[in-house]
A tleap script that builds the chain and sets N, CA, C and O, in Angstrom:
source leaprc.protein.ff14SB
mol = sequence {
  NMET LYS SER GLU CYS GLU HIE LYS CYS GLY
  ILE ASN ALA ALA VAL GLU ILE ILE GLY SER
  ARG TRP ASN LEU LEU ILE ILE TRP HIE LEU
  ARG GLU GLY THR LEU ARG PHE THR GLU LEU
  GLN LYS ARG ILE GLY ASP VAL ASN SER LYS
  THR ILE THR LYS HIE LEU ARG ASP LEU GLU
  ARG GLY ASN ILE ILE ASN ARG VAL VAL PHE
  PRO GLU VAL PRO PRO ARG VAL GLU TYR SER
  LEU THR GLU TYR GLY MET ALA PHE LEU PRO
  VAL PHE GLU ALA ILE ASN LYS TRP GLY ALA
  THR LEU CPRO
}
set mol.1.N position { 0.848 -1.179 0.000 }
set mol.1.CA position { 0.000 0.000 0.000 }
set mol.1.C position { 0.894 1.243 0.000 }
set mol.1.O position { 1.790 1.373 0.834 }
set mol.2.N position { 0.645 2.136 -0.924 }
set mol.2.CA position { 1.447 3.349 -1.038 }
set mol.2.C position { 0.952 4.424 -0.084 }
set mol.2.O position { -0.249 4.626 0.093 }
set mol.3.N position { 1.899 5.094 0.513 }
set mol.3.CA position { 1.586 6.198 1.411 }
set mol.3.C position { 1.134 7.409 0.616 }
set mol.3.O position { 1.628 7.667 -0.482 }
set mol.4.N position { 0.189 8.147 1.180 }
set mol.4.CA position { -0.283 9.387 0.560 }
set mol.4.C position { 0.856 10.400 0.456 }
set mol.4.O position { 0.838 11.292 -0.393 }
set mol.5.N position { 1.833 10.246 1.323 }
set mol.5.CA position { 2.927 11.210 1.412 }
set mol.5.C position { 4.253 10.563 0.996 }
set mol.5.O position { 5.308 10.894 1.538 }
set mol.6.N position { 4.190 9.639 0.029 }
set mol.6.CA position { 5.357 8.835 -0.312 }
set mol.6.C position { 6.507 9.616 -0.923 }
set mol.6.O position { 7.662 9.383 -0.564 }
set mol.7.N position { 6.226 10.531 -1.828 }
set mol.7.CA position { 7.326 11.162 -2.551 }
set mol.7.C position { 7.663 12.555 -2.057 }
set mol.7.O position { 8.684 12.731 -1.393 }
set mol.8.N position { 6.861 13.528 -2.350 }
set mol.8.CA position { 7.273 14.919 -2.116 }
set mol.8.C position { 6.166 15.741 -1.470 }
set mol.8.O position { 5.900 16.859 -1.909 }
set mol.9.N position { 5.528 15.223 -0.457 }
set mol.9.CA position { 4.549 16.058 0.225 }
set mol.9.C position { 5.285 17.030 1.145 }
set mol.9.O position { 6.488 16.891 1.365 }
set mol.10.N position { 4.575 17.998 1.671 }
set mol.10.CA position { 5.195 19.050 2.466 }
set mol.10.C position { 5.989 18.563 3.662 }
set mol.10.O position { 7.085 19.063 3.916 }
set mol.11.N position { 5.461 17.598 4.404 }
set mol.11.CA position { 6.158 17.141 5.606 }
set mol.11.C position { 7.460 16.433 5.249 }
set mol.11.O position { 8.464 16.599 5.943 }
set mol.12.N position { 7.455 15.646 4.174 }
set mol.12.CA position { 8.696 14.991 3.741 }
set mol.12.C position { 9.741 16.012 3.327 }
set mol.12.O position { 10.915 15.877 3.670 }
set mol.13.N position { 9.322 17.028 2.595 }
set mol.13.CA position { 10.251 18.076 2.156 }
set mol.13.C position { 10.841 18.806 3.358 }
set mol.13.O position { 12.041 19.080 3.390 }
set mol.14.N position { 10.008 19.121 4.345 }
set mol.14.CA position { 10.476 19.832 5.539 }
set mol.14.C position { 11.451 18.978 6.341 }
set mol.14.O position { 12.488 19.468 6.788 }
set mol.15.N position { 11.124 17.713 6.523 }
set mol.15.CA position { 11.992 16.821 7.295 }
set mol.15.C position { 13.330 16.626 6.590 }
set mol.15.O position { 14.365 16.520 7.249 }
set mol.16.N position { 13.323 16.579 5.271 }
set mol.16.CA position { 14.578 16.461 4.515 }
set mol.16.C position { 15.537 17.592 4.859 }
set mol.16.O position { 16.740 17.364 4.990 }
set mol.17.N position { 15.023 18.800 5.006 }
set mol.17.CA position { 15.874 19.967 5.230 }
set mol.17.C position { 16.166 20.196 6.706 }
set mol.17.O position { 17.313 20.456 7.070 }
set mol.18.N position { 15.167 20.105 7.553 }
set mol.18.CA position { 15.352 20.518 8.945 }
set mol.18.C position { 15.231 19.389 9.947 }
set mol.18.O position { 15.167 19.639 11.151 }
set mol.19.N position { 15.200 18.157 9.479 }
set mol.19.CA position { 14.877 17.034 10.335 }
set mol.19.C position { 15.885 16.606 11.375 }
set mol.19.O position { 15.534 15.811 12.247 }
set mol.20.N position { 17.110 17.081 11.338 }
set mol.20.CA position { 18.081 16.600 12.321 }
set mol.20.C position { 18.085 17.474 13.577 }
set mol.20.O position { 17.708 18.646 13.554 }
set mol.21.N position { 18.519 16.866 14.648 }
set mol.21.CA position { 18.638 17.585 15.929 }
set mol.21.C position { 19.528 18.812 15.769 }
set mol.21.O position { 19.200 19.896 16.252 }
set mol.22.N position { 20.664 18.632 15.083 }
set mol.22.CA position { 21.615 19.732 14.949 }
set mol.22.C position { 21.053 20.851 14.085 }
set mol.22.O position { 21.254 22.026 14.392 }
set mol.23.N position { 20.358 20.508 13.015 }
set mol.23.CA position { 19.750 21.543 12.174 }
set mol.23.C position { 18.749 22.366 12.973 }
set mol.23.O position { 18.710 23.591 12.863 }
set mol.24.N position { 17.947 21.689 13.770 }
set mol.24.CA position { 16.955 22.400 14.581 }
set mol.24.C position { 17.626 23.332 15.589 }
set mol.24.O position { 17.175 24.459 15.791 }
set mol.25.N position { 18.692 22.868 16.213 }
set mol.25.CA position { 19.399 23.716 17.181 }
set mol.25.C position { 20.070 24.910 16.499 }
set mol.25.O position { 20.086 26.010 17.052 }
set mol.26.N position { 20.615 24.701 15.319 }
set mol.26.CA position { 21.224 25.808 14.571 }
set mol.26.C position { 20.168 26.857 14.251 }
set mol.26.O position { 20.384 28.047 14.481 }
set mol.27.N position { 19.035 26.424 13.725 }
set mol.27.CA position { 17.949 27.358 13.397 }
set mol.27.C position { 17.482 28.077 14.660 }
set mol.27.O position { 17.259 29.288 14.641 }
set mol.28.N position { 17.336 27.344 15.743 }
set mol.28.CA position { 16.879 27.921 17.006 }
set mol.28.C position { 17.776 29.078 17.442 }
set mol.28.O position { 17.282 30.134 17.837 }
set mol.29.N position { 19.074 28.883 17.372 }
set mol.29.CA position { 19.992 29.939 17.808 }
set mol.29.C position { 20.096 31.074 16.797 }
set mol.29.O position { 20.298 32.223 17.188 }
set mol.30.N position { 19.964 30.782 15.522 }
set mol.30.CA position { 20.038 31.844 14.511 }
set mol.30.C position { 18.775 32.700 14.473 }
set mol.30.O position { 18.775 33.768 13.861 }
set mol.31.N position { 17.715 32.254 15.108 }
set mol.31.CA position { 16.493 33.072 15.148 }
set mol.31.C position { 16.757 34.390 15.878 }
set mol.31.O position { 16.043 35.372 15.676 }
set mol.32.N position { 17.786 34.405 16.727 }
set mol.32.CA position { 18.139 35.602 17.496 }
set mol.32.C position { 18.953 36.597 16.679 }
set mol.32.O position { 19.114 37.747 17.087 }
set mol.33.N position { 19.471 36.164 15.525 }
set mol.33.CA position { 20.256 37.051 14.673 }
set mol.33.C position { 21.513 36.387 14.149 }
set mol.33.O position { 21.735 35.194 14.355 }
set mol.34.N position { 22.320 37.162 13.480 }
set mol.34.CA position { 23.549 36.688 12.851 }
set mol.34.C position { 24.566 36.239 13.897 }
set mol.34.O position { 24.775 36.906 14.910 }
set mol.35.N position { 25.196 35.086 13.629 }
set mol.35.CA position { 26.214 34.549 14.532 }
set mol.35.C position { 27.415 34.053 13.745 }
set mol.35.O position { 27.286 33.579 12.616 }
set mol.36.N position { 28.576 34.170 14.354 }
set mol.36.CA position { 29.782 33.572 13.792 }
set mol.36.C position { 29.834 32.104 14.206 }
set mol.36.O position { 29.138 31.679 15.128 }
set mol.37.N position { 30.664 31.345 13.512 }
set mol.37.CA position { 30.757 29.907 13.744 }
set mol.37.C position { 31.003 29.579 15.212 }
set mol.37.O position { 30.286 28.765 15.795 }
set mol.38.N position { 32.010 30.203 15.810 }
set mol.38.CA position { 32.353 29.878 17.201 }
set mol.38.C position { 31.247 30.266 18.176 }
set mol.38.O position { 31.022 29.565 19.162 }
set mol.39.N position { 30.558 31.368 17.913 }
set mol.39.CA position { 29.432 31.761 18.771 }
set mol.39.C position { 28.326 30.719 18.697 }
set mol.39.O position { 27.748 30.333 19.713 }
set mol.40.N position { 28.045 30.273 17.489 }
set mol.40.CA position { 27.006 29.266 17.284 }
set mol.40.C position { 27.393 27.955 17.965 }
set mol.40.O position { 26.564 27.326 18.624 }
set mol.41.N position { 28.625 27.552 17.810 }
set mol.41.CA position { 29.099 26.316 18.422 }
set mol.41.C position { 29.005 26.383 19.950 }
set mol.41.O position { 28.612 25.403 20.582 }
set mol.42.N position { 29.354 27.504 20.542 }
set mol.42.CA position { 29.252 27.666 21.997 }
set mol.42.C position { 27.807 27.575 22.462 }
set mol.42.O position { 27.519 26.953 23.484 }
set mol.43.N position { 26.901 28.190 21.720 }
set mol.43.CA position { 25.490 28.177 22.125 }
set mol.43.C position { 24.883 26.785 22.019 }
set mol.43.O position { 24.064 26.391 22.849 }
set mol.44.N position { 25.288 26.050 21.000 }
set mol.44.CA position { 24.752 24.702 20.821 }
set mol.44.C position { 25.305 23.765 21.884 }
set mol.44.O position { 24.580 22.922 22.412 }
set mol.45.N position { 26.576 23.908 22.195 }
set mol.45.CA position { 27.154 23.093 23.259 }
set mol.45.C position { 27.910 21.892 22.742 }
set mol.45.O position { 28.856 22.035 21.968 }
set mol.46.N position { 27.504 20.716 23.161 }
set mol.46.CA position { 28.249 19.479 22.935 }
set mol.46.C position { 28.183 19.013 21.478 }
set mol.46.O position { 27.456 18.076 21.147 }
set mol.47.N position { 28.949 19.680 20.619 }
set mol.47.CA position { 29.015 19.302 19.203 }
set mol.47.C position { 30.404 19.654 18.679 }
set mol.47.O position { 30.952 20.706 19.009 }
set mol.48.N position { 30.971 18.763 17.859 }
set mol.48.CA position { 32.299 19.058 17.318 }
set mol.48.C position { 32.193 19.893 16.042 }
set mol.48.O position { 31.123 19.994 15.441 }
set mol.49.N position { 33.297 20.478 15.644 }
set mol.49.CA position { 33.335 21.384 14.489 }
set mol.49.C position { 32.906 20.703 13.198 }
set mol.49.O position { 32.205 21.298 12.380 }
set mol.50.N position { 33.326 19.459 13.017 }
set mol.50.CA position { 32.989 18.725 11.790 }
set mol.50.C position { 31.476 18.539 11.657 }
set mol.50.O position { 30.915 18.712 10.575 }
set mol.51.N position { 30.832 18.190 12.749 }
set mol.51.CA position { 29.381 17.978 12.735 }
set mol.51.C position { 28.641 19.273 12.446 }
set mol.51.O position { 27.752 19.304 11.595 }
set mol.52.N position { 28.996 20.334 13.140 }
set mol.52.CA position { 28.288 21.599 12.933 }
set mol.52.C position { 28.520 22.124 11.516 }
set mol.52.O position { 27.610 22.690 10.910 }
set mol.53.N position { 29.731 21.942 10.985 }
set mol.53.CA position { 30.024 22.380 9.617 }
set mol.53.C position { 29.158 21.638 8.614 }
set mol.53.O position { 28.616 22.250 7.694 }
set mol.54.N position { 29.021 20.326 8.779 }
set mol.54.CA position { 28.186 19.530 7.877 }
set mol.54.C position { 26.748 20.037 7.880 }
set mol.54.O position { 26.135 20.182 6.822 }
set mol.55.N position { 26.218 20.301 9.051 }
set mol.55.CA position { 24.825 20.728 9.151 }
set mol.55.C position { 24.631 22.164 8.669 }
set mol.55.O position { 23.591 22.487 8.095 }
set mol.56.N position { 25.603 23.014 8.893 }
set mol.56.CA position { 25.523 24.373 8.344 }
set mol.56.C position { 25.484 24.319 6.817 }
set mol.56.O position { 24.721 25.053 6.188 }
set mol.57.N position { 26.297 23.461 6.227 }
set mol.57.CA position { 26.301 23.314 4.760 }
set mol.57.C position { 24.969 22.785 4.255 }
set mol.57.O position { 24.457 23.255 3.239 }
set mol.58.N position { 24.400 21.802 4.963 }
set mol.58.CA position { 23.086 21.269 4.576 }
set mol.58.C position { 22.028 22.370 4.592 }
set mol.58.O position { 21.228 22.484 3.663 }
set mol.59.N position { 22.027 23.172 5.645 }
set mol.59.CA position { 21.045 24.256 5.760 }
set mol.59.C position { 21.281 25.341 4.713 }
set mol.59.O position { 20.332 25.954 4.224 }
set mol.60.N position { 22.523 25.574 4.377 }
set mol.60.CA position { 22.830 26.553 3.326 }
set mol.60.C position { 22.329 26.039 1.976 }
set mol.60.O position { 21.733 26.796 1.210 }
set mol.61.N position { 22.564 24.766 1.681 }
set mol.61.CA position { 22.063 24.172 0.430 }
set mol.61.C position { 20.539 24.201 0.366 }
set mol.61.O position { 19.962 24.338 -0.713 }
set mol.62.N position { 19.893 24.072 1.512 }
set mol.62.CA position { 18.433 24.100 1.571 }
set mol.62.C position { 17.849 25.499 1.588 }
set mol.62.O position { 16.635 25.661 1.704 }
set mol.63.N position { 18.698 26.516 1.474 }
set mol.63.CA position { 18.288 27.925 1.474 }
set mol.63.C position { 17.639 28.346 2.797 }
set mol.63.O position { 16.796 29.243 2.820 }
set mol.64.N position { 18.032 27.703 3.884 }
set mol.64.CA position { 17.519 28.043 5.210 }
set mol.64.C position { 18.411 29.096 5.864 }
set mol.64.O position { 17.928 29.968 6.586 }
set mol.65.N position { 19.715 29.008 5.605 }
set mol.65.CA position { 20.648 29.979 6.185 }
set mol.65.C position { 21.512 30.626 5.106 }
set mol.65.O position { 21.720 30.071 4.027 }
set mol.66.N position { 22.005 31.813 5.434 }
set mol.66.CA position { 23.007 32.512 4.623 }
set mol.66.C position { 24.360 32.313 5.271 }
set mol.66.O position { 24.476 32.264 6.495 }
set mol.67.N position { 25.374 32.200 4.445 }
set mol.67.CA position { 26.765 32.136 4.912 }
set mol.67.C position { 27.515 33.255 4.214 }
set mol.67.O position { 27.590 33.293 2.986 }
set mol.68.N position { 28.071 34.166 5.000 }
set mol.68.CA position { 28.808 35.297 4.442 }
set mol.68.C position { 30.255 35.206 4.915 }
set mol.68.O position { 30.531 35.164 6.114 }
set mol.69.N position { 31.172 35.178 3.952 }
set mol.69.CA position { 32.603 35.120 4.247 }
set mol.69.C position { 33.190 36.496 3.992 }
set mol.69.O position { 33.029 37.059 2.909 }
set mol.70.N position { 33.867 37.030 4.986 }
set mol.70.CA position { 34.496 38.338 4.867 }
set mol.70.C position { 35.972 38.152 4.528 }
set mol.70.O position { 36.650 37.325 5.138 }
set mol.71.N position { 36.474 38.916 3.556 }
set mol.71.CA position { 37.877 38.772 3.137 }
set mol.71.C position { 38.834 39.435 4.131 }
set mol.71.O position { 39.406 40.490 3.857 }
set mol.72.N position { 38.991 38.803 5.268 }
set mol.72.CA position { 39.835 39.329 6.340 }
set mol.72.C position { 40.809 38.252 6.791 }
set mol.72.O position { 40.638 37.073 6.484 }
set mol.73.N position { 41.817 38.670 7.512 }
set mol.73.CA position { 42.737 37.729 8.132 }
set mol.73.C position { 42.721 38.005 9.626 }
set mol.73.O position { 43.069 39.112 10.037 }
set mol.74.N position { 42.332 37.049 10.452 }
set mol.74.CA position { 41.822 35.733 10.089 }
set mol.74.C position { 40.438 35.831 9.445 }
set mol.74.O position { 39.733 36.823 9.634 }
set mol.75.N position { 40.049 34.800 8.682 }
set mol.75.CA position { 38.758 34.836 7.995 }
set mol.75.C position { 37.601 34.944 8.989 }
set mol.75.O position { 37.639 34.372 10.078 }
set mol.76.N position { 36.592 35.678 8.593 }
set mol.76.CA position { 35.384 35.815 9.413 }
set mol.76.C position { 34.215 35.306 8.586 }
set mol.76.O position { 34.022 35.716 7.441 }
set mol.77.N position { 33.439 34.410 9.178 }
set mol.77.CA position { 32.265 33.844 8.514 }
set mol.77.C position { 31.075 34.053 9.435 }
set mol.77.O position { 31.139 33.749 10.626 }
set mol.78.N position { 29.988 34.574 8.875 }
set mol.78.CA position { 28.770 34.803 9.658 }
set mol.78.C position { 27.603 34.045 9.035 }
set mol.78.O position { 27.504 33.897 7.817 }
set mol.79.N position { 26.731 33.575 9.911 }
set mol.79.CA position { 25.555 32.818 9.497 }
set mol.79.C position { 24.305 33.535 9.976 }
set mol.79.O position { 24.274 34.104 11.067 }
set mol.80.N position { 23.276 33.496 9.139 }
set mol.80.CA position { 21.984 34.082 9.500 }
set mol.80.C position { 20.892 33.314 8.770 }
set mol.80.O position { 21.160 32.591 7.810 }
set mol.81.N position { 19.670 33.478 9.233 }
set mol.81.CA position { 18.542 32.846 8.556 }
set mol.81.C position { 18.185 33.625 7.298 }
set mol.81.O position { 18.240 34.854 7.276 }
set mol.82.N position { 17.822 32.898 6.260 }
set mol.82.CA position { 17.295 33.528 5.052 }
set mol.82.C position { 15.832 33.883 5.308 }
set mol.82.O position { 15.276 33.533 6.349 }
set mol.83.N position { 15.224 34.563 4.377 }
set mol.83.CA position { 13.790 34.850 4.481 }
set mol.83.C position { 13.013 33.537 4.528 }
set mol.83.O position { 12.037 33.402 5.267 }
set mol.84.N position { 13.456 32.590 3.740 }
set mol.84.CA position { 12.844 31.259 3.709 }
set mol.84.C position { 12.983 30.579 5.070 }
set mol.84.O position { 12.039 29.956 5.556 }
set mol.85.N position { 14.148 30.697 5.677 }
set mol.85.CA position { 14.372 30.131 7.002 }
set mol.85.C position { 13.534 30.813 8.068 }
set mol.85.O position { 13.021 30.159 8.975 }
set mol.86.N position { 13.395 32.132 7.959 }
set mol.86.CA position { 12.587 32.876 8.937 }
set mol.86.C position { 11.105 32.529 8.823 }
set mol.86.O position { 10.366 32.645 9.801 }
set mol.87.N position { 10.667 32.108 7.644 }
set mol.87.CA position { 9.265 31.721 7.468 }
set mol.87.C position { 8.917 30.504 8.319 }
set mol.87.O position { 7.747 30.267 8.618 }
set mol.88.N position { 9.925 29.737 8.706 }
set mol.88.CA position { 9.724 28.553 9.536 }
set mol.88.C position { 9.571 28.884 11.018 }
set mol.88.O position { 9.093 28.051 11.788 }
set mol.89.N position { 9.966 30.080 11.427 }
set mol.89.CA position { 10.003 30.412 12.852 }
set mol.89.C position { 8.665 30.277 13.581 }
set mol.89.O position { 8.660 29.774 14.705 }
set mol.90.N position { 7.527 30.697 13.007 }
set mol.90.CA position { 6.266 30.492 13.739 }
set mol.90.C position { 5.984 29.014 14.022 }
set mol.90.O position { 5.470 28.670 15.086 }
set mol.91.N position { 6.318 28.153 13.079 }
set mol.91.CA position { 6.145 26.713 13.283 }
set mol.91.C position { 7.102 26.238 14.378 }
set mol.91.O position { 6.738 25.439 15.241 }
set mol.92.N position { 8.309 26.741 14.322 }
set mol.92.CA position { 9.325 26.387 15.300 }
set mol.92.C position { 8.912 26.811 16.704 }
set mol.92.O position { 9.094 26.058 17.660 }
set mol.93.N position { 8.364 28.003 16.830 }
set mol.93.CA position { 7.887 28.488 18.133 }
set mol.93.C position { 6.767 27.586 18.658 }
set mol.93.O position { 6.704 27.302 19.854 }
set mol.94.N position { 5.887 27.140 17.762 }
set mol.94.CA position { 4.809 26.236 18.171 }
set mol.94.C position { 5.377 24.896 18.645 }
set mol.94.O position { 4.904 24.341 19.637 }
set mol.95.N position { 6.377 24.380 17.949 }
set mol.95.CA position { 7.024 23.131 18.360 }
set mol.95.C position { 7.686 23.312 19.723 }
set mol.95.O position { 7.588 22.436 20.582 }
set mol.96.N position { 8.352 24.434 19.923 }
set mol.96.CA position { 9.000 24.721 21.203 }
set mol.96.C position { 7.969 24.779 22.330 }
set mol.96.O position { 8.186 24.226 23.409 }
set mol.97.N position { 6.866 25.440 22.076 }
set mol.97.CA position { 5.809 25.558 23.092 }
set mol.97.C position { 5.243 24.179 23.423 }
set mol.97.O position { 5.036 23.849 24.591 }
set mol.98.N position { 4.997 23.387 22.398 }
set mol.98.CA position { 4.479 22.044 22.600 }
set mol.98.C position { 5.497 21.195 23.363 }
set mol.98.O position { 5.131 20.476 24.292 }
set mol.99.N position { 6.773 21.276 22.975 }
set mol.99.CA position { 7.826 20.507 23.639 }
set mol.99.C position { 7.960 20.842 25.111 }
set mol.99.O position { 8.288 19.976 25.922 }
set mol.100.N position { 7.707 22.093 25.460 }
set mol.100.CA position { 7.809 22.519 26.858 }
set mol.100.C position { 6.716 21.901 27.728 }
set mol.100.O position { 6.848 21.869 28.951 }
set mol.101.N position { 5.643 21.411 27.114 }
set mol.101.CA position { 4.552 20.811 27.885 }
set mol.101.C position { 4.729 19.312 28.089 }
set mol.101.O position { 3.974 18.696 28.841 }
set mol.102.N position { 5.718 18.722 27.428 }
set mol.102.CA position { 5.901 17.273 27.537 }
set mol.102.C position { 6.390 16.893 28.930 }
set mol.102.O position { 7.159 17.626 29.552 }
set mol.103.N position { 5.933 15.742 29.410 }
set mol.103.CA position { 6.362 15.296 30.746 }
set mol.103.C position { 7.833 14.932 30.800 }
set mol.103.O position { 8.334 14.541 31.855 }
savepdb mol mol.pdb
quit
């Protein structure tokens, strides 16, 4: 029996982009504004650089975040939510509110 949502329904598309724990935490912290890599890593906590870099790239490919590299020494890279990423925030706030009620 084929699922109604087998190929490309909205929930599958959303989970593809934002479905990981790390992606959700990155979005959560970027909702407050632009952050540099080290600031983001400190806020997230127990995550190594390789993991956070992979997830930042995934979110950038999904057009959820912007990555801006400044031509400075040492290099400065800043991350922020795109307009598309910010459109997710009301849903995210609802998930956060619901999660806070769990036992």
